[in-house]
mmCIF file of C-alpha atoms in Angstrom:
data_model
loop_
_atom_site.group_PDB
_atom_site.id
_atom_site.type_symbol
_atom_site.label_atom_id
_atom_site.label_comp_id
_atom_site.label_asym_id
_atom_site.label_seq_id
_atom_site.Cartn_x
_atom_site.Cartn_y
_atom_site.Cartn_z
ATOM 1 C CA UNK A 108 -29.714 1.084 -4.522
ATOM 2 C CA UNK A 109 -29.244 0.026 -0.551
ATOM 3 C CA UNK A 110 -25.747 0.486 1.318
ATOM 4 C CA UNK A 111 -24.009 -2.935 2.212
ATOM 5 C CA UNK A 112 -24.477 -1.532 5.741
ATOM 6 C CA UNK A 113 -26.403 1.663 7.352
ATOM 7 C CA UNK A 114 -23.713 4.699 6.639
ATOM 8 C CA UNK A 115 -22.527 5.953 10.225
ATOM 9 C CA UNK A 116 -21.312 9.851 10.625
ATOM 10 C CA UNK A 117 -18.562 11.789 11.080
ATOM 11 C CA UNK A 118 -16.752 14.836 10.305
ATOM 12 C CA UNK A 119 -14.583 15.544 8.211
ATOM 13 C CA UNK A 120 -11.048 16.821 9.421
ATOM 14 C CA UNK A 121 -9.063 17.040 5.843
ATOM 15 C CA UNK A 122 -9.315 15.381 2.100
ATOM 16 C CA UNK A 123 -5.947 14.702 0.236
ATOM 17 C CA UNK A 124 -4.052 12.487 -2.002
ATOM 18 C CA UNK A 125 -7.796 12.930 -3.678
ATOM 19 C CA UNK A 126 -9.088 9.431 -2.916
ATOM 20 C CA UNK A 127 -8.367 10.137 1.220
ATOM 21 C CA UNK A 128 -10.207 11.550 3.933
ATOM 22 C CA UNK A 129 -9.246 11.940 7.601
ATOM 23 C CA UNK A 130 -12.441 12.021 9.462
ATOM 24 C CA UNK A 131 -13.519 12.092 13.560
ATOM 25 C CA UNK A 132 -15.976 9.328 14.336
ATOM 26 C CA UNK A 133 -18.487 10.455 17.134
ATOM 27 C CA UNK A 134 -16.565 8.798 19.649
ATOM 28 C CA UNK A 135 -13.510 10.466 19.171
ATOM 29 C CA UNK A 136 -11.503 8.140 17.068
ATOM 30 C CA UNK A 137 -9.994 9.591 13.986
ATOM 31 C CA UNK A 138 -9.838 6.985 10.766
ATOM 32 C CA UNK A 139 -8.703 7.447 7.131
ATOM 33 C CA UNK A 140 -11.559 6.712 4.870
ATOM 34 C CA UNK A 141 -11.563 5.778 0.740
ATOM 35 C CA UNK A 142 -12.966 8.977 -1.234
ATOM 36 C CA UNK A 143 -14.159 7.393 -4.933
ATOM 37 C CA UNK A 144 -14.077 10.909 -6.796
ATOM 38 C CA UNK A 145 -11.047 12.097 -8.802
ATOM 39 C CA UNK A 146 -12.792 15.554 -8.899
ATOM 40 C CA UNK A 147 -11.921 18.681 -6.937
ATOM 41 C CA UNK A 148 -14.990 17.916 -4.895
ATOM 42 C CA UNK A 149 -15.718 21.909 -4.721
ATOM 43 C CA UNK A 150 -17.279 23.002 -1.591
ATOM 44 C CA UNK A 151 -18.309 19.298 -0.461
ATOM 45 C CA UNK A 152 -14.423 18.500 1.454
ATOM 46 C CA UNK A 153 -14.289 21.537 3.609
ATOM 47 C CA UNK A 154 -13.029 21.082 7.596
ATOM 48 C CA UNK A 155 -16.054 20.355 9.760
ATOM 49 C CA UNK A 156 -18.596 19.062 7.275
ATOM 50 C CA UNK A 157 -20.886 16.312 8.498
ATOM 51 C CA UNK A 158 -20.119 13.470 6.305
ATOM 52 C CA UNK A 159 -21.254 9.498 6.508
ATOM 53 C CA UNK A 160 -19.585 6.507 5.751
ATOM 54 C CA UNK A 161 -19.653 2.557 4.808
ATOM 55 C CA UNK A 162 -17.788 -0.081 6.569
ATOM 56 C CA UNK A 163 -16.457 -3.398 5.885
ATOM 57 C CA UNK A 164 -15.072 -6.429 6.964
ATOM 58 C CA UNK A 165 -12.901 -7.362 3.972
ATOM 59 C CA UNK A 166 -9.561 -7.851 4.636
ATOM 60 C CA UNK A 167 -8.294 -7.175 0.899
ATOM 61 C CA UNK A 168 -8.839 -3.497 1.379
ATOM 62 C CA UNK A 169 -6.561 -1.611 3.309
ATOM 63 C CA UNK A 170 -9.190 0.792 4.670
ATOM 64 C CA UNK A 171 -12.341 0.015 6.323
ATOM 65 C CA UNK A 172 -14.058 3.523 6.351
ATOM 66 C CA UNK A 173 -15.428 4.315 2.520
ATOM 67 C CA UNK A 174 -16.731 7.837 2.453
ATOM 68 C CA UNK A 175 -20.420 8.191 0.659
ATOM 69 C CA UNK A 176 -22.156 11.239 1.643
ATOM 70 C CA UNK A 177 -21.963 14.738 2.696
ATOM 71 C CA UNK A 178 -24.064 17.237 4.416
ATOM 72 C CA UNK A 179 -23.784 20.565 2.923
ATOM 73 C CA UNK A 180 -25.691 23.374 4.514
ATOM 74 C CA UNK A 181 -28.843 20.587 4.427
ATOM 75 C CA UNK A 182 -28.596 19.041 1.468
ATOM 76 C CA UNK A 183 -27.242 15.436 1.479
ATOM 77 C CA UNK A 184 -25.166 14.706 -1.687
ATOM 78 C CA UNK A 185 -23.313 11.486 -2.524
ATOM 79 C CA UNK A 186 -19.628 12.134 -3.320
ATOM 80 C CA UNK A 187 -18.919 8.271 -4.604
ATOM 81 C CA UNK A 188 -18.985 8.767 -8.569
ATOM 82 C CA UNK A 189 -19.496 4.640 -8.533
ATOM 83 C CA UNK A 190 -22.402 4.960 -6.798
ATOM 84 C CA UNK A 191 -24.078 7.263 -10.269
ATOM 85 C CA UNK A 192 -23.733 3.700 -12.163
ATOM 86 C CA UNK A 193 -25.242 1.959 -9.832
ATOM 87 C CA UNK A 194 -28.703 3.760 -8.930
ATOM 88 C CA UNK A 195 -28.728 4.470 -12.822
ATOM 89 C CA UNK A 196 -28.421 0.853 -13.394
ATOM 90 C CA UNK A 197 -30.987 -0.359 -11.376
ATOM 91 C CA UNK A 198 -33.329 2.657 -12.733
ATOM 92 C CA UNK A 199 -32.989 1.217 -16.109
ATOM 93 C CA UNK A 200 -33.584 -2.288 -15.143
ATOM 94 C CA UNK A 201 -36.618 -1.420 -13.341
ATOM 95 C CA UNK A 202 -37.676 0.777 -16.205
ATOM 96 C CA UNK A 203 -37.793 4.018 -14.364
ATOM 97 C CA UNK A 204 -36.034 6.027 -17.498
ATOM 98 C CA UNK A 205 -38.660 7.714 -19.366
ATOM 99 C CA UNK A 206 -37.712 6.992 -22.840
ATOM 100 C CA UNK A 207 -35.398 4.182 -21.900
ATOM 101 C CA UNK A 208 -37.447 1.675 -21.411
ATOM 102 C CA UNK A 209 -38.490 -1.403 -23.830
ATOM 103 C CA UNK A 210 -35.077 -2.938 -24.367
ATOM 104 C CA UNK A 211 -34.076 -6.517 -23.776
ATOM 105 C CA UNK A 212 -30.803 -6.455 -22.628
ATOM 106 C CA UNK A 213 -28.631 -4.315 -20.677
ATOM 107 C CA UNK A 214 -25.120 -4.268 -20.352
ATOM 108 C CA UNK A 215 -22.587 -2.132 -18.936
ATOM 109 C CA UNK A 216 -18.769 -1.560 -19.305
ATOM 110 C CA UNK A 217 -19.183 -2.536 -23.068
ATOM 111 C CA UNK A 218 -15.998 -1.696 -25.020
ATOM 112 C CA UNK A 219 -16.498 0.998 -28.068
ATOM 113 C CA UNK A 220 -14.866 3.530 -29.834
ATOM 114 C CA UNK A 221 -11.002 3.733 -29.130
ATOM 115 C CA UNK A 222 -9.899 2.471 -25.865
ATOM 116 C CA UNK A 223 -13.654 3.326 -24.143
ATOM 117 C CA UNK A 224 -16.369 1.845 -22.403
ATOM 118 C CA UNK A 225 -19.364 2.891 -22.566
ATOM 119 C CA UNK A 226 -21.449 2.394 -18.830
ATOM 120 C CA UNK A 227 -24.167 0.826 -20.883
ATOM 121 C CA UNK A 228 -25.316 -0.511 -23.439
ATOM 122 C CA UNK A 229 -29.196 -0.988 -23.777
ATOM 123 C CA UNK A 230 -30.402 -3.401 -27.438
ATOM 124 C CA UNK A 231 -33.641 -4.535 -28.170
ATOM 125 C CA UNK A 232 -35.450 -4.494 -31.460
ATOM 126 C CA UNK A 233 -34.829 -1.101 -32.277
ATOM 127 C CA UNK A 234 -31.384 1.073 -32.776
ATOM 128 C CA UNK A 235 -29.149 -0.110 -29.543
ATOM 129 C CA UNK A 236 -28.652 2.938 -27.220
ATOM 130 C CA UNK A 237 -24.898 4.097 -26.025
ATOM 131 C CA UNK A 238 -25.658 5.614 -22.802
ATOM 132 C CA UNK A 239 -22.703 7.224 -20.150
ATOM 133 C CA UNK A 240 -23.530 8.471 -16.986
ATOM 134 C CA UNK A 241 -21.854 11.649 -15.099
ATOM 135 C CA UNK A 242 -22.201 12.083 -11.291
ATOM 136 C CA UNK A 243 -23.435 16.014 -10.698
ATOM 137 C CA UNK A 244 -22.669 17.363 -7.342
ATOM 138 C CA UNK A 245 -21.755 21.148 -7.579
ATOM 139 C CA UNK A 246 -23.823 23.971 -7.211
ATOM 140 C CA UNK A 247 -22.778 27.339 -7.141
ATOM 141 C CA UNK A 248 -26.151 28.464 -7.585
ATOM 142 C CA UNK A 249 -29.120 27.663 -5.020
ATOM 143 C CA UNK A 250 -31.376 25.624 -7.111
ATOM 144 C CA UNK A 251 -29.071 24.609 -9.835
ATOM 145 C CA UNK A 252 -26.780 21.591 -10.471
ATOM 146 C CA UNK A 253 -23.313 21.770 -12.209
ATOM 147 C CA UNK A 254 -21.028 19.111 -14.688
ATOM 148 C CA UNK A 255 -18.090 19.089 -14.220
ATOM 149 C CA UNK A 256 -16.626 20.442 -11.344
ATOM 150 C CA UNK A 257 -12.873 20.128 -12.986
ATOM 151 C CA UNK A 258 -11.257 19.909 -16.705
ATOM 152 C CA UNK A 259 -12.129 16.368 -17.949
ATOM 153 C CA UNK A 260 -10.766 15.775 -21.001
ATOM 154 C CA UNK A 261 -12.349 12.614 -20.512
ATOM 155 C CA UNK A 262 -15.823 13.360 -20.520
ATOM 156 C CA UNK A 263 -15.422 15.584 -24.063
ATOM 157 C CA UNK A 264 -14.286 12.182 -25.483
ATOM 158 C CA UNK A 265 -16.431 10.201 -24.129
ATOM 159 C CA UNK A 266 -19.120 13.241 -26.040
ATOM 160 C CA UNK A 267 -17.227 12.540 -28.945
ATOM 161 C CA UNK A 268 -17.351 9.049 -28.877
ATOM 162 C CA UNK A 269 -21.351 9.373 -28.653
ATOM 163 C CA UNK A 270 -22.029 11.140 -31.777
ATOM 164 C CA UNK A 271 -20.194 8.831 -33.409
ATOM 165 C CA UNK A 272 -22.675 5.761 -32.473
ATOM 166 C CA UNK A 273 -25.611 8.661 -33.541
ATOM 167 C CA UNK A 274 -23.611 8.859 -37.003
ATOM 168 C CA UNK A 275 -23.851 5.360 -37.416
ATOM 169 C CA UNK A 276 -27.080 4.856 -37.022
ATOM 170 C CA UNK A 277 -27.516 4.182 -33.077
ATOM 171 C CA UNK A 278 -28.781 5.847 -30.399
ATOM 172 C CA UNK A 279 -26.557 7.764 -27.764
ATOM 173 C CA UNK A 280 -27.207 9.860 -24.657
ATOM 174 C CA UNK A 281 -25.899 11.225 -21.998
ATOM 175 C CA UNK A 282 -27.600 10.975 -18.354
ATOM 176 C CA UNK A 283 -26.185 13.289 -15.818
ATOM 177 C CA UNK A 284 -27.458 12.287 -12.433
ATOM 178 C CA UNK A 285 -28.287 15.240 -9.741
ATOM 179 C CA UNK A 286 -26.447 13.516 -7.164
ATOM 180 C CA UNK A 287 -27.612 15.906 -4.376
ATOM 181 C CA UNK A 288 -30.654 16.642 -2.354
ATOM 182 C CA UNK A 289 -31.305 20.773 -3.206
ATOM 183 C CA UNK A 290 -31.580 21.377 -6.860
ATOM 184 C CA UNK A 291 -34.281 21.102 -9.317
ATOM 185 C CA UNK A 292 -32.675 22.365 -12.646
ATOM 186 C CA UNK A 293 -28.984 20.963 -14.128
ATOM 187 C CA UNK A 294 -26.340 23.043 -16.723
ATOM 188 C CA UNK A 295 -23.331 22.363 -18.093
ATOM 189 C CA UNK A 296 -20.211 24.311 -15.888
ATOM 190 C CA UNK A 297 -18.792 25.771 -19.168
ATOM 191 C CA UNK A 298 -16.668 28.410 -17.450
ATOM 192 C CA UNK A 299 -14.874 25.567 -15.587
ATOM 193 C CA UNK A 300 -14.180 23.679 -18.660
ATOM 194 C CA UNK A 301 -15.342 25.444 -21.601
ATOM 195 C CA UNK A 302 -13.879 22.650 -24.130
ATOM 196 C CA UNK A 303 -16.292 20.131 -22.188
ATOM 197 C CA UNK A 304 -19.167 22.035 -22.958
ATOM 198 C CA UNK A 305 -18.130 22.775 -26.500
ATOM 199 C CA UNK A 306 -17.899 19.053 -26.536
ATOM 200 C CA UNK A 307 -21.660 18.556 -25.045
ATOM 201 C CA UNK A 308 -22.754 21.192 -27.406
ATOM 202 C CA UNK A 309 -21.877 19.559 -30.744
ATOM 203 C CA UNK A 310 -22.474 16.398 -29.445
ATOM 204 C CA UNK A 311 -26.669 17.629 -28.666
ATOM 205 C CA UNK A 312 -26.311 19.023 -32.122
ATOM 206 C CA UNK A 313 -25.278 15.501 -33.323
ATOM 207 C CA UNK A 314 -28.381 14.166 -31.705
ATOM 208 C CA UNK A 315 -27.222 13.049 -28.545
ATOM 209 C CA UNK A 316 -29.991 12.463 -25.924
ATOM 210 C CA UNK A 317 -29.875 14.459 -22.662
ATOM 211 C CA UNK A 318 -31.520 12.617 -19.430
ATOM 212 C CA UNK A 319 -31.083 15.077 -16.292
ATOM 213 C CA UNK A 320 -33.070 13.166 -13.405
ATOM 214 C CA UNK A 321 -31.763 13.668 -9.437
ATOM 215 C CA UNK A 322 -31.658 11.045 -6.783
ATOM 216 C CA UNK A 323 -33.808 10.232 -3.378
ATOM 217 C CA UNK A 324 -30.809 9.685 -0.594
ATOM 218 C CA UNK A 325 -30.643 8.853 3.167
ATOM 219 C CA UNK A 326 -28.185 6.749 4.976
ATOM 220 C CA UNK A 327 -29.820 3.708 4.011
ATOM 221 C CA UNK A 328 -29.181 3.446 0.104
ATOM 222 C CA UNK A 329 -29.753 6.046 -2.992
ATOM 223 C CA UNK A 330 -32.451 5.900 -5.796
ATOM 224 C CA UNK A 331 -33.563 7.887 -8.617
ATOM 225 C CA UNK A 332 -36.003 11.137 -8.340
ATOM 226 C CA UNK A 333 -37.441 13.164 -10.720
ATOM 227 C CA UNK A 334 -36.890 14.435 -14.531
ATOM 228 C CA UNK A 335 -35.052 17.622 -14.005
ATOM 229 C CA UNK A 336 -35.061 20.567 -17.313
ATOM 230 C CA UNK A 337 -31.567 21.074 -18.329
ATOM 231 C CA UNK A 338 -30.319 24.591 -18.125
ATOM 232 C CA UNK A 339 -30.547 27.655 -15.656
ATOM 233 C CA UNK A 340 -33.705 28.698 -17.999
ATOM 234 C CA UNK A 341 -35.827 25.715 -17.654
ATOM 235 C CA UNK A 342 -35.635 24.333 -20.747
ATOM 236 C CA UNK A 343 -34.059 21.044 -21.436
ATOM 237 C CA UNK A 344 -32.875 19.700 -24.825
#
């Protein structure tokens, strides 16, 4: 997945309102860029970071900075949630998802269950697949990935909502991309939202899939990396 343009840097003065950032370019000029995460954004929106951003030309939008990445302490992570569908997408298109691939068609923003869409929807000649996508860019621990970073009462329905298609017959997983540069194992942050991971749990024991895979970034565009094992023992499933 390539940038519209090449991201340019700054740094980061403050982030509020949760979807804005003011930010110093490196000529001096400060400018209010878009930030697409609802999330608390824990330990990536602290004063001084190096961060990098997209620019456009379109008049409809009343900011031109869009805020994409973030260096922390080395590692580059991408702080746009949007930009997890996007890589994903193209992944699965290219058939870069082990176990995913095969299917005819793939859609995404299908609506299912009560008032949800799913991010896509992969059919084919066997059992469709319901597959949502979660951005992961915590990590409290060196080495280790982290979903959520805030209560999302959200993402337990949208767990729910999966082993329900598995009930009926289809297939359903869950794909949480590493979106960050450092880590090379994933978990579930239960102690930040422990009725999330209650929801994950009996929705794995429902037989809802678990893809963990990270990304490849740099300011030129974002694609997907390698399998990662699920849990701070090694041990995915």
């Amino acid at each position: 997945m390539n940038f519209a343009r090449p991201l340019i840097p700054a740094t980061l003065i403050r982030r509020y309102k949760r979807f804005l950032a003011d930010v110093t370019l490196d000529d001096g000029t400060e400018v209010t860029a878009h930030v697409a995460n609802p999330g608390k954004m824990t330990g990536l929106a602290e004063p001084g970071m190096q961060v990098w951003l997209e620019t456009n030309d379109d008049p409809k939008r009343k900011l031109k900075y869009a805020w994409r990445l973030v260096n922390d302490a080395g590692a580059l992570v991408c702080v746009d949630t949007a930009q997890a569908n996007r890589v994903v997408g193209e992944g699965l298109r290219a058939g870069h998802v082990p176990g995913l691939t095969g299917y005819t068609d793939i859609r995404s923003e299908v609506k299912y269950a009560t008032n949800s869409r799913v991010d896509f929807l992969l059919t084919g000649d066997g059992p469709d697949l319901w597959l949502e996508v979660k951005s992961a860019t915590i990590c409290r621990t060196p080495g280790l990935a982290e979903f959520p970073d805030t209560a999302t009462a959200r993402g337990a329905r949208h767990m729910a909502d999966l082993a329900d298609r598995v009930a009926a017959g289809d297939r359903a997983a869950v794909f949480f991309l590493v979106n960050r540069t450092d880590c090379d194992a994933f978990d579930v942050a239960r102690d930040i939202d422990p009725v999330y991971g209650a929801a994950f749990d009996a929705a794995v024991a429902a037989g809802v899939e678990v893809i963990v895979m990270d990304a490849t970034m740099d300011r030129d565009g974002i694609a997907l990396g390698r399998v990662l094992p699920l849990g701070r023992g090694g041990m995915q499933g």
